GROMACS .gro file of C-alpha atoms in nm:
model
  249
    1UNK     CA    1  -1.000   1.882   2.439
    2UNK     CA    2  -1.105   1.546   2.580
    3UNK     CA    3  -1.427   1.563   2.375
    4UNK     CA    4  -1.225   1.616   2.062
    5UNK     CA    5  -1.004   1.314   2.140
    6UNK     CA    6  -1.318   1.100   2.200
    7UNK     CA    7  -1.456   1.205   1.861
    8UNK     CA    8  -1.126   1.118   1.686
    9UNK     CA    9  -1.124   0.777   1.866
   10UNK     CA   10  -1.475   0.699   1.713
   11UNK     CA   11  -1.355   0.796   1.362
   12UNK     CA   12  -1.037   0.595   1.421
   13UNK     CA   13  -1.224   0.270   1.476
   14UNK     CA   14  -1.396   0.304   1.135
   15UNK     CA   15  -1.057   0.323   0.960
   16UNK     CA   16  -0.872   0.049   1.147
   17UNK     CA   17  -0.848  -0.176   0.838
   18UNK     CA   18  -0.631   0.083   0.668
   19UNK     CA   19  -0.367   0.052   0.942
   20UNK     CA   20  -0.231  -0.277   0.795
   21UNK     CA   21  -0.138  -0.115   0.460
   22UNK     CA   22  -0.209  -0.426   0.251
   23UNK     CA   23  -0.227  -0.236  -0.080
   24UNK     CA   24   0.128  -0.106  -0.007
   25UNK     CA   25   0.251  -0.453   0.064
   26UNK     CA   26   0.094  -0.586  -0.248
   27UNK     CA   27   0.258  -0.310  -0.459
   28UNK     CA   28   0.603  -0.397  -0.321
   29UNK     CA   29   0.557  -0.771  -0.378
   30UNK     CA   30   0.448  -0.695  -0.733
   31UNK     CA   31   0.753  -0.479  -0.809
   32UNK     CA   32   1.041  -0.647  -0.615
   33UNK     CA   33   1.293  -0.841  -0.809
   34UNK     CA   34   1.362  -1.179  -0.650
   35UNK     CA   35   1.679  -1.390  -0.709
   36UNK     CA   36   1.474  -1.706  -0.743
   37UNK     CA   37   1.127  -1.638  -0.890
   38UNK     CA   38   1.003  -2.000  -0.921
   39UNK     CA   39   0.891  -2.085  -0.573
   40UNK     CA   40   0.929  -1.844  -0.289
   41UNK     CA   41   0.921  -1.905   0.089
   42UNK     CA   42   0.731  -1.638   0.281
   43UNK     CA   43   0.734  -1.577   0.657
   44UNK     CA   44   0.498  -1.357   0.855
   45UNK     CA   45   0.626  -1.281   1.207
   46UNK     CA   46   0.309  -1.246   1.410
   47UNK     CA   47   0.090  -1.375   1.134
   48UNK     CA   48  -0.245  -1.350   1.320
   49UNK     CA   49  -0.521  -1.491   1.102
   50UNK     CA   50  -0.300  -1.507   0.789
   51UNK     CA   51  -0.431  -1.207   0.605
   52UNK     CA   52  -0.094  -1.064   0.502
   53UNK     CA   53   0.032  -1.407   0.386
   54UNK     CA   54  -0.269  -1.472   0.181
   55UNK     CA   55  -0.237  -1.122   0.028
   56UNK     CA   56   0.122  -1.192  -0.065
   57UNK     CA   57   0.040  -1.540  -0.195
   58UNK     CA   58  -0.226  -1.405  -0.425
   59UNK     CA   59   0.004  -1.124  -0.547
   60UNK     CA   60   0.275  -1.367  -0.629
   61UNK     CA   61   0.029  -1.586  -0.812
   62UNK     CA   62  -0.051  -1.294  -1.038
   63UNK     CA   63   0.323  -1.299  -1.137
   64UNK     CA   64   0.301  -1.683  -1.191
   65UNK     CA   65   0.517  -1.735  -0.883
   66UNK     CA   66   0.431  -2.010  -0.639
   67UNK     CA   67   0.487  -1.956  -0.266
   68UNK     CA   68   0.512  -2.164   0.059
   69UNK     CA   69   0.363  -1.979   0.353
   70UNK     CA   70   0.497  -1.978   0.705
   71UNK     CA   71   0.386  -1.792   1.012
   72UNK     CA   72   0.488  -1.735   1.374
   73UNK     CA   73   0.191  -1.690   1.600
   74UNK     CA   74   0.143  -1.722   1.984
   75UNK     CA   75  -0.232  -1.722   2.017
   76UNK     CA   76  -0.407  -2.059   1.969
   77UNK     CA   77  -0.718  -1.917   1.801
   78UNK     CA   78  -0.519  -1.737   1.533
   79UNK     CA   79  -0.292  -2.031   1.483
   80UNK     CA   80  -0.584  -2.260   1.409
   81UNK     CA   81  -0.736  -2.010   1.155
   82UNK     CA   82  -0.389  -1.978   0.983
   83UNK     CA   83  -0.350  -2.343   0.958
   84UNK     CA   84  -0.682  -2.386   0.800
   85UNK     CA   85  -0.559  -2.151   0.522
   86UNK     CA   86  -0.258  -2.380   0.447
   87UNK     CA   87  -0.001  -2.183   0.654
   88UNK     CA   88   0.274  -2.363   0.842
   89UNK     CA   89   0.263  -2.212   1.186
   90UNK     CA   90   0.522  -2.217   1.459
   91UNK     CA   91   0.448  -2.104   1.815
   92UNK     CA   92   0.722  -1.929   2.011
   93UNK     CA   93   0.812  -1.632   2.226
   94UNK     CA   94   0.953  -1.371   1.981
   95UNK     CA   95   1.152  -1.194   2.260
   96UNK     CA   96   1.342  -1.495   2.389
   97UNK     CA   97   1.329  -1.790   2.139
   98UNK     CA   98   1.534  -1.859   1.820
   99UNK     CA   99   1.324  -1.875   1.506
  100UNK     CA  100   1.300  -2.249   1.409
  101UNK     CA  101   1.431  -2.206   1.054
  102UNK     CA  102   1.765  -2.255   0.870
  103UNK     CA  103   1.983  -1.958   0.792
  104UNK     CA  104   1.880  -1.771   0.469
  105UNK     CA  105   1.559  -1.985   0.427
  106UNK     CA  106   1.305  -1.721   0.328
  107UNK     CA  107   1.269  -1.495   0.022
  108UNK     CA  108   1.010  -1.253   0.189
  109UNK     CA  109   0.953  -1.175   0.556
  110UNK     CA  110   0.676  -0.940   0.674
  111UNK     CA  111   0.626  -0.822   1.038
  112UNK     CA  112   0.315  -0.595   1.042
  113UNK     CA  113   0.200  -0.422   1.352
  114UNK     CA  114   0.415  -0.633   1.583
  115UNK     CA  115   0.742  -0.447   1.667
  116UNK     CA  116   0.561  -0.183   1.864
  117UNK     CA  117   0.466  -0.456   2.111
  118UNK     CA  118   0.813  -0.580   2.199
  119UNK     CA  119   1.109  -0.472   2.400
  120UNK     CA  120   1.357  -0.706   2.227
  121UNK     CA  121   1.369  -0.534   1.888
  122UNK     CA  122   1.738  -0.612   1.834
  123UNK     CA  123   1.699  -0.985   1.900
  124UNK     CA  124   1.399  -1.016   1.670
  125UNK     CA  125   1.546  -0.815   1.382
  126UNK     CA  126   1.872  -1.017   1.413
  127UNK     CA  127   1.675  -1.339   1.380
  128UNK     CA  128   1.493  -1.202   1.080
  129UNK     CA  129   1.824  -1.109   0.920
  130UNK     CA  130   1.952  -1.463   0.983
  131UNK     CA  131   1.662  -1.647   0.827
  132UNK     CA  132   1.614  -1.404   0.527
  133UNK     CA  133   1.815  -1.472   0.209
  134UNK     CA  134   2.062  -1.218   0.083
  135UNK     CA  135   1.877  -1.005  -0.159
  136UNK     CA  136   1.550  -1.100   0.015
  137UNK     CA  137   1.256  -0.860   0.090
  138UNK     CA  138   1.171  -0.750   0.445
  139UNK     CA  139   0.846  -0.544   0.497
  140UNK     CA  140   0.794  -0.366   0.831
  141UNK     CA  141   0.468  -0.209   0.931
  142UNK     CA  142   0.444  -0.005   1.256
  143UNK     CA  143   0.233   0.273   1.404
  144UNK     CA  144   0.386   0.614   1.307
  145UNK     CA  145   0.489   0.816   1.614
  146UNK     CA  146   0.525   1.123   1.385
  147UNK     CA  147   0.177   1.103   1.231
  148UNK     CA  148  -0.001   1.429   1.218
  149UNK     CA  149  -0.253   1.335   1.491
  150UNK     CA  150   0.031   1.244   1.730
  151UNK     CA  151   0.202   1.570   1.657
  152UNK     CA  152  -0.122   1.742   1.739
  153UNK     CA  153  -0.167   1.547   2.061
  154UNK     CA  154   0.184   1.637   2.171
  155UNK     CA  155   0.116   2.007   2.094
  156UNK     CA  156  -0.170   1.998   2.343
  157UNK     CA  157   0.024   1.803   2.609
  158UNK     CA  158  -0.144   1.471   2.534
  159UNK     CA  159   0.018   1.131   2.506
  160UNK     CA  160   0.073   1.001   2.147
  161UNK     CA  161  -0.153   0.703   2.077
  162UNK     CA  162   0.125   0.446   1.981
  163UNK     CA  163   0.296   0.466   2.318
  164UNK     CA  164   0.029   0.520   2.584
  165UNK     CA  165   0.127   0.392   2.928
  166UNK     CA  166  -0.217   0.221   2.960
  167UNK     CA  167  -0.175   0.047   2.625
  168UNK     CA  168  -0.006  -0.260   2.458
  169UNK     CA  169   0.276  -0.074   2.289
  170UNK     CA  170   0.626  -0.040   2.434
  171UNK     CA  171   0.815   0.121   2.137
  172UNK     CA  172   0.751   0.421   1.904
  173UNK     CA  173   0.885   0.447   1.549
  174UNK     CA  174   0.947   0.721   1.296
  175UNK     CA  175   1.065   0.660   0.939
  176UNK     CA  176   1.405   0.829   0.968
  177UNK     CA  177   1.495   0.646   1.300
  178UNK     CA  178   1.371   0.308   1.178
  179UNK     CA  179   1.567   0.340   0.843
  180UNK     CA  180   1.883   0.453   1.029
  181UNK     CA  181   1.862   0.161   1.262
  182UNK     CA  182   1.803  -0.105   0.994
  183UNK     CA  183   2.069   0.036   0.756
  184UNK     CA  184   2.345   0.120   1.003
  185UNK     CA  185   2.336  -0.205   1.207
  186UNK     CA  186   2.071  -0.430   1.066
  187UNK     CA  187   2.228  -0.530   0.737
  188UNK     CA  188   1.956  -0.389   0.513
  189UNK     CA  189   1.912  -0.125   0.240
  190UNK     CA  190   1.592   0.072   0.209
  191UNK     CA  191   1.380  -0.025  -0.087
  192UNK     CA  192   1.075   0.196  -0.037
  193UNK     CA  193   0.844   0.340   0.225
  194UNK     CA  194   0.482   0.452   0.253
  195UNK     CA  195   0.205   0.544   0.481
  196UNK     CA  196  -0.152   0.436   0.537
  197UNK     CA  197  -0.464   0.597   0.706
  198UNK     CA  198  -0.500   0.952   0.808
  199UNK     CA  199  -0.702   1.039   1.117
  200UNK     CA  200  -0.975   1.153   1.139
  201UNK     CA  201  -1.074   1.148   0.770
  202UNK     CA  202  -1.292   0.884   0.606
  203UNK     CA  203  -1.121   0.610   0.403
  204UNK     CA  204  -1.137   0.776   0.064
  205UNK     CA  205  -0.983   1.098   0.181
  206UNK     CA  206  -0.737   0.912   0.413
  207UNK     CA  207  -0.605   0.718   0.115
  208UNK     CA  208  -0.534   1.047  -0.078
  209UNK     CA  209  -0.364   1.215   0.216
  210UNK     CA  210  -0.152   0.909   0.289
  211UNK     CA  211  -0.023   0.909  -0.069
  212UNK     CA  212   0.057   1.276  -0.062
  213UNK     CA  213   0.182   1.294   0.302
  214UNK     CA  214   0.308   0.937   0.385
  215UNK     CA  215   0.507   1.051   0.686
  216UNK     CA  216   0.201   1.205   0.839
  217UNK     CA  217   0.003   0.883   0.820
  218UNK     CA  218  -0.117   0.673   1.109
  219UNK     CA  219   0.080   0.362   0.994
  220UNK     CA  220   0.434   0.356   0.859
  221UNK     CA  221   0.563   0.094   0.617
  222UNK     CA  222   0.922   0.031   0.519
  223UNK     CA  223   1.050  -0.227   0.273
  224UNK     CA  224   1.418  -0.330   0.295
  225UNK     CA  225   1.645  -0.543   0.085
  226UNK     CA  226   1.883  -0.759   0.286
  227UNK     CA  227   2.240  -0.686   0.170
  228UNK     CA  228   2.448  -0.864   0.429
  229UNK     CA  229   2.440  -1.082   0.740
  230UNK     CA  230   2.440  -0.856   1.037
  231UNK     CA  231   2.337  -0.828   1.402
  232UNK     CA  232   2.321  -0.553   1.654
  233UNK     CA  233   2.606  -0.680   1.870
  234UNK     CA  234   2.829  -0.386   1.771
  235UNK     CA  235   2.560  -0.148   1.897
  236UNK     CA  236   2.467  -0.355   2.205
  237UNK     CA  237   2.834  -0.390   2.309
  238UNK     CA  238   2.819  -0.023   2.402
  239UNK     CA  239   2.727   0.060   2.761
  240UNK     CA  240   2.344   0.087   2.764
  241UNK     CA  241   2.125   0.127   3.068
  242UNK     CA  242   1.880  -0.133   2.939
  243UNK     CA  243   1.967  -0.507   2.947
  244UNK     CA  244   1.878  -0.633   2.599
  245UNK     CA  245   1.896  -0.996   2.485
  246UNK     CA  246   2.221  -1.035   2.286
  247UNK     CA  247   2.193  -1.173   1.932
  248UNK     CA  248   2.358  -1.511   1.875
  249UNK     CA  249   2.634  -1.405   1.644
   0.00000   0.00000   0.00000
């Protein structure tokens, strides 16, 4: 069994670029109807080297829409690279700090392969809701706990890859649970969802399988439209055994 897991890990490394689902993000930015289509403000929470922001900027340009790019990033190396690309970058602790932006400032927010790393999901999503305009687009990308390879690992008594104890992730996500959370308390409406990458198949086959079986894919992507101002205070006011940071309002 361990030999099989090692082989899958090798194939996994060759397909890592598919985990970020940039064609899916491009498709949603192409199709979404914005309230103001002249000059959009775009935020990437955990922007890294700015790849998602540049992808969105180019996609909007194809629609003759200009965009101002903003990012939140903690690592100095990534910040410098993003700034060289014309991105305005803020540095803060996502789990404790307020986002340094006015209410309803952004038209698009993307947070891709970040939420699995944080405990303070409710604080972060509440801040995202605060700074996103009503009718704005939120795109979330996370590892899919219900991917077919994770189901197979559990079947054989193995730890799913998104939430290994000796790993960087502290939360696991499935489509139904994420959508329920965001729509019940988060102030959002589901716009669309998709999946990217399919272990252990090569990229060409992975892309086909991800289109046919998105909920079995390695990475899960959900697009939401903000419909109202909301926080998770109603949920967090219940008696929970974990002490979460309370949203501001």
